[in-house]
Short mmCIF file of C-alpha atoms in Angstrom, two decimals:
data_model
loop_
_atom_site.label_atom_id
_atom_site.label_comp_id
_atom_site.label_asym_id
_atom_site.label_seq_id
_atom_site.Cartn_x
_atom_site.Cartn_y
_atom_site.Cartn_z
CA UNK A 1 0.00 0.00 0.00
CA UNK A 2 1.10 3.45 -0.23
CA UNK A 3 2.85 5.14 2.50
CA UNK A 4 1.36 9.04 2.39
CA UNK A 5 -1.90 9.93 1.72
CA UNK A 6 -0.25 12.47 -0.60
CA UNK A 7 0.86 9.20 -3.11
CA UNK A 8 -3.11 7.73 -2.32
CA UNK A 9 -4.29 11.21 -3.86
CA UNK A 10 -1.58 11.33 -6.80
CA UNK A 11 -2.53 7.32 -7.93
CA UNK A 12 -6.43 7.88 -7.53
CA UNK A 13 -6.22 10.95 -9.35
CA UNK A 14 -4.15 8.90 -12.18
CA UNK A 15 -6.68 6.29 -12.10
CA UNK A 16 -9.78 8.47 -12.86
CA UNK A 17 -7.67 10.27 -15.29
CA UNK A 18 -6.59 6.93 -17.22
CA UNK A 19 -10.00 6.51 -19.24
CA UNK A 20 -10.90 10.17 -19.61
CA UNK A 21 -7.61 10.93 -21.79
CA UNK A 22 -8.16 6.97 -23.41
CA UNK A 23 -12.08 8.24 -24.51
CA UNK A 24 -10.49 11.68 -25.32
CA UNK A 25 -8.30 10.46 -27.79
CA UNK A 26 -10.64 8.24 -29.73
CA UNK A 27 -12.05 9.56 -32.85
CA UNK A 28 -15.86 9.97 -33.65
CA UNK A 29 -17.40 6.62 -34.96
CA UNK A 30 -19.49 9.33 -37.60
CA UNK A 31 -19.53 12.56 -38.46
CA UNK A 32 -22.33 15.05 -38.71
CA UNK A 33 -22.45 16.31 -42.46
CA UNK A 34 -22.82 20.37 -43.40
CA UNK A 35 -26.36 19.51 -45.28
CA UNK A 36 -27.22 17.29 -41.95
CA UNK A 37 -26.95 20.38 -39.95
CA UNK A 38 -28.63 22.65 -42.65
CA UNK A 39 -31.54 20.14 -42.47
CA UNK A 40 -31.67 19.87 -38.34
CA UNK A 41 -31.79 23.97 -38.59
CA UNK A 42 -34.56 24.12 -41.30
CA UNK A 43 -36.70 21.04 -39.17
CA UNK A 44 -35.52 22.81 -35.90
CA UNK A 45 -37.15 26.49 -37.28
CA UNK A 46 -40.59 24.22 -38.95
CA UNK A 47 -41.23 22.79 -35.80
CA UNK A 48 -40.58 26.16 -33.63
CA UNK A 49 -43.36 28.05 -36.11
CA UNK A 50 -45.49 24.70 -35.60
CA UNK A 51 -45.34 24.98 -31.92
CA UNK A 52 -46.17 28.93 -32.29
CA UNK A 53 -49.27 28.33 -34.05
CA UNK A 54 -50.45 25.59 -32.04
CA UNK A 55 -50.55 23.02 -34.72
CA UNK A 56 -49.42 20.35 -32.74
CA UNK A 57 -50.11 17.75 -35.03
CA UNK A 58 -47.11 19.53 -37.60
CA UNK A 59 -44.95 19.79 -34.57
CA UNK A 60 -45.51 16.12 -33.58
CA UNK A 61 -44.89 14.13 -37.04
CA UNK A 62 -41.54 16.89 -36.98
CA UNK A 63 -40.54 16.18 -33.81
CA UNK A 64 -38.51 13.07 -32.12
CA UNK A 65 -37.81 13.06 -28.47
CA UNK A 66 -35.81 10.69 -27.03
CA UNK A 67 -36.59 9.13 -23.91
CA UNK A 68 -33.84 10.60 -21.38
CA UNK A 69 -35.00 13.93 -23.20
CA UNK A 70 -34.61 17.25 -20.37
CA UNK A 71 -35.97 20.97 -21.00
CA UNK A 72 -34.98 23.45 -18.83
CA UNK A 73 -38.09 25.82 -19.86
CA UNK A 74 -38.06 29.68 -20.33
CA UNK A 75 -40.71 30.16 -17.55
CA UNK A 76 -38.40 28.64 -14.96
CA UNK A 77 -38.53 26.61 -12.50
CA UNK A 78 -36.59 22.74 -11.82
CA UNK A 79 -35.55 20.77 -15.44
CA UNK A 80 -38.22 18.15 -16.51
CA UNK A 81 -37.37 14.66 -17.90
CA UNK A 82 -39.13 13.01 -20.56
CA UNK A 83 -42.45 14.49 -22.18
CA UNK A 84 -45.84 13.22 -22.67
CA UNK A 85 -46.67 13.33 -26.51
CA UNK A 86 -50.34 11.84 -25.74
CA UNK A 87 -53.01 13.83 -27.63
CA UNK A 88 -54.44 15.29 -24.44
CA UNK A 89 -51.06 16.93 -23.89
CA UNK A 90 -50.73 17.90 -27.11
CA UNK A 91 -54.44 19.23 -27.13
CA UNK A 92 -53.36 21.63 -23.87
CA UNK A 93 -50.56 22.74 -25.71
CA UNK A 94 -52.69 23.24 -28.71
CA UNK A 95 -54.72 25.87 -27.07
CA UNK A 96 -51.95 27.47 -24.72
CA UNK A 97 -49.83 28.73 -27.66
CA UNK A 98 -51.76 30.34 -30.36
CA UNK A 99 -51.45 32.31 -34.57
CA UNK A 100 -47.70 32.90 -34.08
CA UNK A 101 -44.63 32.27 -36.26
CA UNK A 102 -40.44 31.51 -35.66
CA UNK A 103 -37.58 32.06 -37.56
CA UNK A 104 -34.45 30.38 -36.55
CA UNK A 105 -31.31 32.76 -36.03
CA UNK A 106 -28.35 30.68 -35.95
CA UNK A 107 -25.88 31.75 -33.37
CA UNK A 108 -23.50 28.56 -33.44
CA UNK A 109 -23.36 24.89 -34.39
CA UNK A 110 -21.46 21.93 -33.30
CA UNK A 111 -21.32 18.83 -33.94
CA UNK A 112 -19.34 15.48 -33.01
CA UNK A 113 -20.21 11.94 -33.67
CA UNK A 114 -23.40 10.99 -34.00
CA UNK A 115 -24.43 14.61 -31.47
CA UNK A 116 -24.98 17.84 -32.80
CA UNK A 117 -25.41 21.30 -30.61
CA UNK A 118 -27.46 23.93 -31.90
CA UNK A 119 -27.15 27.68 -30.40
CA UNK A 120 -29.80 29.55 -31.68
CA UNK A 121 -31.97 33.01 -30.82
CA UNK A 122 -35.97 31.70 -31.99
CA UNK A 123 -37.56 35.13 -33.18
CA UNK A 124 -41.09 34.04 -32.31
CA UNK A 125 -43.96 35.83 -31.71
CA UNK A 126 -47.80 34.73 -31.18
CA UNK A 127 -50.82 34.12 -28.35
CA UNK A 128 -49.13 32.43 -25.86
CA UNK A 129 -51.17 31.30 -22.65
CA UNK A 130 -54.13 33.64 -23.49
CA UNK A 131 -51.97 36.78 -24.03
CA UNK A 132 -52.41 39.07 -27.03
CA UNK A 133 -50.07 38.64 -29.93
CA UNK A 134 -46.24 39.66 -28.83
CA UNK A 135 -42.82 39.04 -29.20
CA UNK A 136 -41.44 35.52 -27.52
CA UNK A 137 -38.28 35.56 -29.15
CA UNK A 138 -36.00 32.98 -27.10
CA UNK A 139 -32.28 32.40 -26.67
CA UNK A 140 -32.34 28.23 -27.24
CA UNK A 141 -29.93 25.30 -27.05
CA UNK A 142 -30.94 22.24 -28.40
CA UNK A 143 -28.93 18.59 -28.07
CA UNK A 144 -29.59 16.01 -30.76
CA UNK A 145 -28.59 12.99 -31.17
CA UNK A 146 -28.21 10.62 -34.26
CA UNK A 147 -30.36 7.58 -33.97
CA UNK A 148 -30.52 5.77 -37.03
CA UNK A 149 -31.16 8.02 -39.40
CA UNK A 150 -32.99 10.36 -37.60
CA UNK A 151 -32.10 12.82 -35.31
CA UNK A 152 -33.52 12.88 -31.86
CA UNK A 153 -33.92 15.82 -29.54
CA UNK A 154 -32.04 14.75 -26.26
CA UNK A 155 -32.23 18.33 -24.33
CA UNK A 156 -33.46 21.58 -24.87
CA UNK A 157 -32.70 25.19 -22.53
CA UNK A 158 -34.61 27.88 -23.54
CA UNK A 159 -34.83 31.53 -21.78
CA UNK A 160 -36.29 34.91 -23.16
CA UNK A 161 -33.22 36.86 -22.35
CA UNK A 162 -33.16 37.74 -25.77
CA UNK A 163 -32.63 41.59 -24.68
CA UNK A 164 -30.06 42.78 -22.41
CA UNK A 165 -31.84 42.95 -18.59
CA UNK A 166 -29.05 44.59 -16.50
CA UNK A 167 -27.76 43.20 -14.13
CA UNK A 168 -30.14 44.60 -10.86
CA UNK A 169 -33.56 42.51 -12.97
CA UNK A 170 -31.13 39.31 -13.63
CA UNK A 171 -30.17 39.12 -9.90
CA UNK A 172 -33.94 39.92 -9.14
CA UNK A 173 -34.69 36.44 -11.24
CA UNK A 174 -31.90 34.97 -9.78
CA UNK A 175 -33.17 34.80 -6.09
CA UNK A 176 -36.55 34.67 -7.50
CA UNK A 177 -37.70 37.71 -6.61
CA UNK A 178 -41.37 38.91 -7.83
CA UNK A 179 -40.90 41.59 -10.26
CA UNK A 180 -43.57 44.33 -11.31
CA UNK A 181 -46.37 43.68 -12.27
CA UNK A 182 -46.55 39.84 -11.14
#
């Protein structure tokens, strides 16, 4: 055995680091083609003006979630796992978002094996939760991964941060403080 707990630290340390440099070093078993990631933005920015308009019937037959799937949603709150396509769900959703419209704006892409990152800012607008029409543009990351040959969403973070806050309103949010008006 060893006789400091100095050399314990140094060969546990080596140990965990053994396989992280071995999987770091191995090379993608596929790669993610430029028209694949053309395609996952133009399916990405169909299903976002889907959603908007509360057809989700377009947004379902567009959409694959896989089954360790999280969203971290732009109303707050703890990350959800999973997500209940039944049509009663979908029939909620139907009527909580309402005659609006996205465009993608891609901010960044990456991609790596059979996953693929997309940063993008969804310039939305539409009803939304009985609201009248208005901007719901949202900064969005979405995770895919390669199954197949489709691509399944495996995570999604989406916040409407779009516009600068300052810094006072974002630590307001932060300790979830009530702001005007709510």
């Amino acid at each position: 055995m060893f006789k400091s707990n100095r050399w314990s630290r140094l060969a546990l340390k080596a140990a965990l680091a053994m396989p992280l440099s071995a999987s770091a070093a191995q090379e993608p078993t596929s790669t993610v083609s430029e028209q694949e990631l053309v395609d996952l933005v133009r399916t990405t920015e169909a299903r976002a003006s889907a959603f908007m308009r509360g057809d989700m019937d377009k947004w379902a037959g567009l959409t694959r979630i896989a089954d360790d799937f999280t969203l971290m949603q732009p109303f707050g709150g703890e990350a959800s796992r999973g997500f209940d396509m039944s049509p009663e769900r979908l029939a909620r959703l139907a009527s909580y978002f309402r005659n609006g419209d996205a465009k993608i704006e891609l901010v960044q892409s990456y991609a790596s094996g059979d996953l693929a990152v997309l940063a993008v800012i969804e310039r939305e607008h539409g009803e939304v939760g009985g609201l009248p029409d208005q901007d719901w543009s949202l900064r969005v990351t979405l995770v895919y991964r390669r199954q197949g040959a489709e691509w399944w969403l495996v995570h999604r973070h989406a916040d409407p941060l779009v516009r600068n806050v300052g810094l006072e309103t974002a630590a307001a949010l932060a300790r979830g403080a009530k702001l005007e008006g709510r």
